[in-house]
Amino acid sequence: MSRSRSLSTTSPDHRTLDYGGNYICPVCRHGNIATLALMDAFACNFCHHLFTANLEQQTLHAADSSQPMAWRWTGRTWRSVHQKMDDITGLVWFIALVLIIFPPAIIGLCAYMFPPISSTSWNFPILWTGLTFLVHTSLVSWLLVEYYQVPAYIALKTQLRQVVNSHR
């Protein structure tokens, strides 16, 4: 065990979390985080998130987010610290499924119970049911990606914000 421990600490890629280093941002995975001047906090140069660190536990917490996001530094990458919010997560997924299934089911049921009077070449109720399903699925997907703060989504959102701000 001491041999593997000494190998991991001498590796150039393995380093501990400290206020003097630069690390990849755990939120956007695009920018770098570094300490803010005269503060014991980190900030990303790309997505501008603020972080507080616990150097003893090698963890980083998002200070500017309403969601309790935290990561543990492994020496090379960030690993998400799982929060104890299983009951809320189940509720979020239940509401997401209800919002995706219930509105198109109502429209489909109404189309079945009250079919169109004229027979046209295209079936408007089926098209409307499918469109409702697609719109609700996209809205729920967007809300879930916002809720879970998916790194690829955050990076894309930040890049779009920078493009918009550069054209002003």
PDB file of C-alpha atoms in Angstrom:
ATOM      1  CA  MET A   1       0.000   0.000   0.000  1.00  0.00           C
ATOM      2  CA  SER A   2       2.833   2.406   0.765  1.00  0.00           C
ATOM      3  CA  ARG A   3       4.274   1.748  -2.683  1.00  0.00           C
ATOM      4  CA  SER A   4       0.999   2.672  -4.438  1.00  0.00           C
ATOM      5  CA  ARG A   5       0.606   5.690  -2.166  1.00  0.00           C
ATOM      6  CA  SER A   6       4.092   6.962  -2.999  1.00  0.00           C
ATOM      7  CA  LEU A   7       3.514   6.366  -6.699  1.00  0.00           C
ATOM      8  CA  SER A   8       0.258   8.325  -6.700  1.00  0.00           C
ATOM      9  CA  THR A   9       1.723  11.308  -4.857  1.00  0.00           C
ATOM     10  CA  THR A  10       4.811  11.500  -7.045  1.00  0.00           C
ATOM     11  CA  SER A  11       2.885  11.332 -10.302  1.00  0.00           C
ATOM     12  CA  PRO A  12       2.945  14.670 -12.120  1.00  0.00           C
ATOM     13  CA  ASP A  13      -0.782  14.384 -12.850  1.00  0.00           C
ATOM     14  CA  HIS A  14      -1.774  13.734  -9.233  1.00  0.00           C
ATOM     15  CA  ARG A  15      -1.922  16.849  -7.062  1.00  0.00           C
ATOM     16  CA  THR A  16      -3.889  18.038  -4.085  1.00  0.00           C
ATOM     17  CA  LEU A  17      -6.460  20.797  -4.083  1.00  0.00           C
ATOM     18  CA  ASP A  18      -4.958  24.045  -2.809  1.00  0.00           C
ATOM     19  CA  TYR A  19      -5.531  27.745  -3.285  1.00  0.00           C
ATOM     20  CA  GLY A  20      -2.384  28.161  -5.369  1.00  0.00           C
ATOM     21  CA  GLY A  21      -3.395  25.895  -8.258  1.00  0.00           C
ATOM     22  CA  ASN A  22      -5.526  26.113 -11.375  1.00  0.00           C
ATOM     23  CA  TYR A  23      -8.063  23.373 -12.029  1.00  0.00           C
ATOM     24  CA  ILE A  24     -10.634  22.602 -14.709  1.00  0.00           C
ATOM     25  CA  CYS A  25     -14.091  23.909 -13.816  1.00  0.00           C
ATOM     26  CA  PRO A  26     -16.363  21.117 -12.512  1.00  0.00           C
ATOM     27  CA  VAL A  27     -19.509  22.882 -13.775  1.00  0.00           C
ATOM     28  CA  CYS A  28     -18.756  23.786 -17.383  1.00  0.00           C
ATOM     29  CA  ARG A  29     -15.678  21.551 -17.852  1.00  0.00           C
ATOM     30  CA  HIS A  30     -14.372  24.161 -20.256  1.00  0.00           C
ATOM     31  CA  GLY A  31     -12.864  26.950 -18.181  1.00  0.00           C
ATOM     32  CA  ASN A  32     -10.287  26.963 -15.423  1.00  0.00           C
ATOM     33  CA  ILE A  33     -10.882  27.843 -11.797  1.00  0.00           C
ATOM     34  CA  ALA A  34      -8.381  29.827  -9.786  1.00  0.00           C
ATOM     35  CA  THR A  35      -8.467  31.663  -6.489  1.00  0.00           C
ATOM     36  CA  LEU A  36      -9.933  35.113  -6.215  1.00  0.00           C
ATOM     37  CA  ALA A  37      -7.573  37.786  -4.934  1.00  0.00           C
ATOM     38  CA  LEU A  38      -7.601  38.154  -1.144  1.00  0.00           C
ATOM     39  CA  MET A  39     -10.294  35.486  -0.747  1.00  0.00           C
ATOM     40  CA  ASP A  40     -10.465  31.802   0.079  1.00  0.00           C
ATOM     41  CA  ALA A  41     -12.668  31.082  -2.915  1.00  0.00           C
ATOM     42  CA  PHE A  42     -12.350  29.969  -6.521  1.00  0.00           C
ATOM     43  CA  ALA A  43     -13.930  31.397  -9.679  1.00  0.00           C
ATOM     44  CA  CYS A  44     -14.196  30.057 -13.218  1.00  0.00           C
ATOM     45  CA  ASN A  45     -12.815  32.207 -16.014  1.00  0.00           C
ATOM     46  CA  PHE A  46     -15.377  30.811 -18.475  1.00  0.00           C
ATOM     47  CA  CYS A  47     -18.755  30.330 -16.769  1.00  0.00           C
ATOM     48  CA  HIS A  48     -18.023  32.750 -13.870  1.00  0.00           C
ATOM     49  CA  HIS A  49     -19.291  30.393 -11.160  1.00  0.00           C
ATOM     50  CA  LEU A  50     -17.980  30.959  -7.631  1.00  0.00           C
ATOM     51  CA  PHE A  51     -16.800  28.100  -5.421  1.00  0.00           C
ATOM     52  CA  THR A  52     -15.806  27.585  -1.812  1.00  0.00           C
ATOM     53  CA  ALA A  53     -13.301  24.871  -0.959  1.00  0.00           C
ATOM     54  CA  ASN A  54     -12.713  22.516   1.927  1.00  0.00           C
ATOM     55  CA  LEU A  55      -9.031  21.679   1.529  1.00  0.00           C
ATOM     56  CA  GLU A  56      -9.017  19.020   4.253  1.00  0.00           C
ATOM     57  CA  GLN A  57     -11.738  16.992   2.527  1.00  0.00           C
ATOM     58  CA  GLN A  58     -10.581  18.040  -0.987  1.00  0.00           C
ATOM     59  CA  THR A  59     -14.104  19.221  -1.884  1.00  0.00           C
ATOM     60  CA  LEU A  60     -15.470  22.180  -3.776  1.00  0.00           C
ATOM     61  CA  HIS A  61     -18.970  23.655  -3.333  1.00  0.00           C
ATOM     62  CA  ALA A  62     -20.793  25.982  -5.722  1.00  0.00           C
ATOM     63  CA  ALA A  63     -21.419  29.184  -3.787  1.00  0.00           C
ATOM     64  CA  ASP A  64     -23.585  30.953  -6.364  1.00  0.00           C
ATOM     65  CA  SER A  65     -26.101  28.225  -7.129  1.00  0.00           C
ATOM     66  CA  SER A  66     -29.465  27.488  -5.580  1.00  0.00           C
ATOM     67  CA  GLN A  67     -28.754  23.771  -6.083  1.00  0.00           C
ATOM     68  CA  PRO A  68     -26.416  22.116  -3.548  1.00  0.00           C
ATOM     69  CA  MET A  69     -23.628  21.158  -5.970  1.00  0.00           C
ATOM     70  CA  ALA A  70     -20.363  19.735  -4.640  1.00  0.00           C
ATOM     71  CA  TRP A  71     -17.380  17.901  -6.109  1.00  0.00           C
ATOM     72  CA  ARG A  72     -14.445  15.952  -4.678  1.00  0.00           C
ATOM     73  CA  TRP A  73     -10.975  16.397  -6.185  1.00  0.00           C
ATOM     74  CA  THR A  74      -9.409  13.007  -6.976  1.00  0.00           C
ATOM     75  CA  GLY A  75      -6.002  14.401  -7.833  1.00  0.00           C
ATOM     76  CA  ARG A  76      -6.745  14.475 -11.557  1.00  0.00           C
ATOM     77  CA  THR A  77     -10.481  15.119 -12.039  1.00  0.00           C
ATOM     78  CA  TRP A  78     -13.621  16.127 -10.181  1.00  0.00           C
ATOM     79  CA  ARG A  79     -16.138  13.576  -8.908  1.00  0.00           C
ATOM     80  CA  SER A  80     -19.634  14.632  -7.973  1.00  0.00           C
ATOM     81  CA  VAL A  81     -20.494  14.386  -4.298  1.00  0.00           C
ATOM     82  CA  HIS A  82     -23.905  12.736  -4.144  1.00  0.00           C
ATOM     83  CA  GLN A  83     -26.457  14.659  -2.135  1.00  0.00           C
ATOM     84  CA  LYS A  84     -29.038  13.031   0.158  1.00  0.00           C
ATOM     85  CA  MET A  85     -32.046  14.165  -1.874  1.00  0.00           C
ATOM     86  CA  ASP A  86     -33.463  10.856  -3.113  1.00  0.00           C
ATOM     87  CA  ASP A  87     -37.052  11.737  -2.175  1.00  0.00           C
ATOM     88  CA  ILE A  88     -36.913  15.009  -4.130  1.00  0.00           C
ATOM     89  CA  THR A  89     -35.301  13.277  -7.099  1.00  0.00           C
ATOM     90  CA  GLY A  90     -38.118  10.718  -7.223  1.00  0.00           C
ATOM     91  CA  LEU A  91     -40.700  13.486  -7.032  1.00  0.00           C
ATOM     92  CA  VAL A  92     -38.991  15.410  -9.848  1.00  0.00           C
ATOM     93  CA  TRP A  93     -39.018  12.340 -12.114  1.00  0.00           C
ATOM     94  CA  PHE A  94     -42.671  11.581 -11.272  1.00  0.00           C
ATOM     95  CA  ILE A  95     -43.739  15.137 -12.133  1.00  0.00           C
ATOM     96  CA  ALA A  96     -41.666  14.995 -15.320  1.00  0.00           C
ATOM     97  CA  LEU A  97     -43.433  11.822 -16.458  1.00  0.00           C
ATOM     98  CA  VAL A  98     -46.856  13.264 -15.618  1.00  0.00           C
ATOM     99  CA  LEU A  99     -46.101  16.428 -17.617  1.00  0.00           C
ATOM    100  CA  ILE A 100     -44.951  14.369 -20.598  1.00  0.00           C
ATOM    101  CA  ILE A 101     -47.726  11.746 -20.615  1.00  0.00           C
ATOM    102  CA  PHE A 102     -50.861  13.470 -19.264  1.00  0.00           C
ATOM    103  CA  PRO A 103     -51.396  16.373 -21.782  1.00  0.00           C
ATOM    104  CA  PRO A 104     -50.938  14.265 -24.948  1.00  0.00           C
ATOM    105  CA  ALA A 105     -53.124  11.550 -23.393  1.00  0.00           C
ATOM    106  CA  ILE A 106     -55.946  14.075 -22.869  1.00  0.00           C
ATOM    107  CA  ILE A 107     -55.675  15.302 -26.462  1.00  0.00           C
ATOM    108  CA  GLY A 108     -55.489  11.739 -27.808  1.00  0.00           C
ATOM    109  CA  LEU A 109     -58.505  10.681 -25.739  1.00  0.00           C
ATOM    110  CA  CYS A 110     -60.508  13.675 -26.962  1.00  0.00           C
ATOM    111  CA  ALA A 111     -59.525  12.900 -30.558  1.00  0.00           C
ATOM    112  CA  TYR A 112     -60.662   9.304 -30.068  1.00  0.00           C
ATOM    113  CA  MET A 113     -63.971  10.240 -28.406  1.00  0.00           C
ATOM    114  CA  PHE A 114     -64.768  13.104 -30.794  1.00  0.00           C
ATOM    115  CA  PRO A 115     -63.294  12.237 -34.197  1.00  0.00           C
ATOM    116  CA  PRO A 116     -63.141  14.910 -36.921  1.00  0.00           C
ATOM    117  CA  ILE A 117     -66.304  15.298 -39.003  1.00  0.00           C
ATOM    118  CA  SER A 118     -64.710  15.602 -42.395  1.00  0.00           C
ATOM    119  CA  SER A 119     -62.346  12.992 -43.733  1.00  0.00           C
ATOM    120  CA  THR A 120     -59.285  14.798 -44.936  1.00  0.00           C
ATOM    121  CA  SER A 121     -56.026  13.418 -46.268  1.00  0.00           C
ATOM    122  CA  TRP A 122     -54.167  14.280 -43.043  1.00  0.00           C
ATOM    123  CA  ASN A 123     -55.321  13.597 -39.522  1.00  0.00           C
ATOM    124  CA  PHE A 124     -55.079  16.791 -37.462  1.00  0.00           C
ATOM    125  CA  PRO A 125     -55.807  15.277 -33.971  1.00  0.00           C
ATOM    126  CA  ILE A 126     -52.943  12.761 -34.313  1.00  0.00           C
ATOM    127  CA  LEU A 127     -50.618  15.523 -35.497  1.00  0.00           C
ATOM    128  CA  TRP A 128     -51.703  17.726 -32.575  1.00  0.00           C
ATOM    129  CA  THR A 129     -51.191  14.875 -30.074  1.00  0.00           C
ATOM    130  CA  GLY A 130     -47.693  14.192 -31.423  1.00  0.00           C
ATOM    131  CA  LEU A 131     -46.804  17.886 -31.386  1.00  0.00           C
ATOM    132  CA  THR A 132     -48.008  18.185 -27.781  1.00  0.00           C
ATOM    133  CA  PHE A 133     -45.885  15.183 -26.809  1.00  0.00           C
ATOM    134  CA  LEU A 134     -42.771  16.638 -28.496  1.00  0.00           C
ATOM    135  CA  VAL A 135     -43.201  20.096 -26.961  1.00  0.00           C
ATOM    136  CA  HIS A 136     -43.820  18.748 -23.458  1.00  0.00           C
ATOM    137  CA  THR A 137     -40.904  16.321 -23.737  1.00  0.00           C
ATOM    138  CA  SER A 138     -38.556  19.107 -24.826  1.00  0.00           C
ATOM    139  CA  LEU A 139     -39.715  21.413 -22.019  1.00  0.00           C
ATOM    140  CA  VAL A 140     -39.365  18.704 -19.365  1.00  0.00           C
ATOM    141  CA  SER A 141     -35.946  17.730 -20.760  1.00  0.00           C
ATOM    142  CA  TRP A 142     -34.823  21.343 -20.527  1.00  0.00           C
ATOM    143  CA  LEU A 143     -36.071  21.588 -16.921  1.00  0.00           C
ATOM    144  CA  LEU A 144     -34.295  18.356 -15.937  1.00  0.00           C
ATOM    145  CA  VAL A 145     -31.039  19.494 -17.534  1.00  0.00           C
ATOM    146  CA  GLU A 146     -31.333  22.793 -15.638  1.00  0.00           C
ATOM    147  CA  TYR A 147     -32.152  20.978 -12.391  1.00  0.00           C
ATOM    148  CA  TYR A 148     -29.237  18.520 -12.609  1.00  0.00           C
ATOM    149  CA  GLN A 149     -26.800  21.107 -14.067  1.00  0.00           C
ATOM    150  CA  VAL A 150     -25.427  18.811 -16.793  1.00  0.00           C
ATOM    151  CA  PRO A 151     -21.875  19.999 -17.615  1.00  0.00           C
ATOM    152  CA  ALA A 152     -22.298  19.844 -21.414  1.00  0.00           C
ATOM    153  CA  TYR A 153     -25.447  21.964 -21.172  1.00  0.00           C
ATOM    154  CA  ILE A 154     -23.767  24.506 -18.888  1.00  0.00           C
ATOM    155  CA  ALA A 155     -20.811  24.792 -21.282  1.00  0.00           C
ATOM    156  CA  LEU A 156     -23.134  25.310 -24.264  1.00  0.00           C
ATOM    157  CA  LYS A 157     -25.201  27.879 -22.371  1.00  0.00           C
ATOM    158  CA  THR A 158     -22.067  29.778 -21.384  1.00  0.00           C
ATOM    159  CA  GLN A 159     -20.683  29.729 -24.928  1.00  0.00           C
ATOM    160  CA  LEU A 160     -23.987  31.042 -26.317  1.00  0.00           C
ATOM    161  CA  ARG A 161     -24.001  33.798 -23.698  1.00  0.00           C
ATOM    162  CA  GLN A 162     -20.482  34.814 -24.720  1.00  0.00           C
ATOM    163  CA  VAL A 163     -21.425  34.852 -28.422  1.00  0.00           C
ATOM    164  CA  VAL A 164     -24.451  37.041 -27.717  1.00  0.00           C
ATOM    165  CA  ASN A 165     -22.427  39.409 -25.535  1.00  0.00           C
ATOM    166  CA  SER A 166     -19.655  39.701 -28.151  1.00  0.00           C
ATOM    167  CA  HIS A 167     -22.156  40.843 -30.819  1.00  0.00           C
ATOM    168  CA  ARG A 168     -23.566  43.648 -28.671  1.00  0.00           C
TER     169      ARG A 168
END
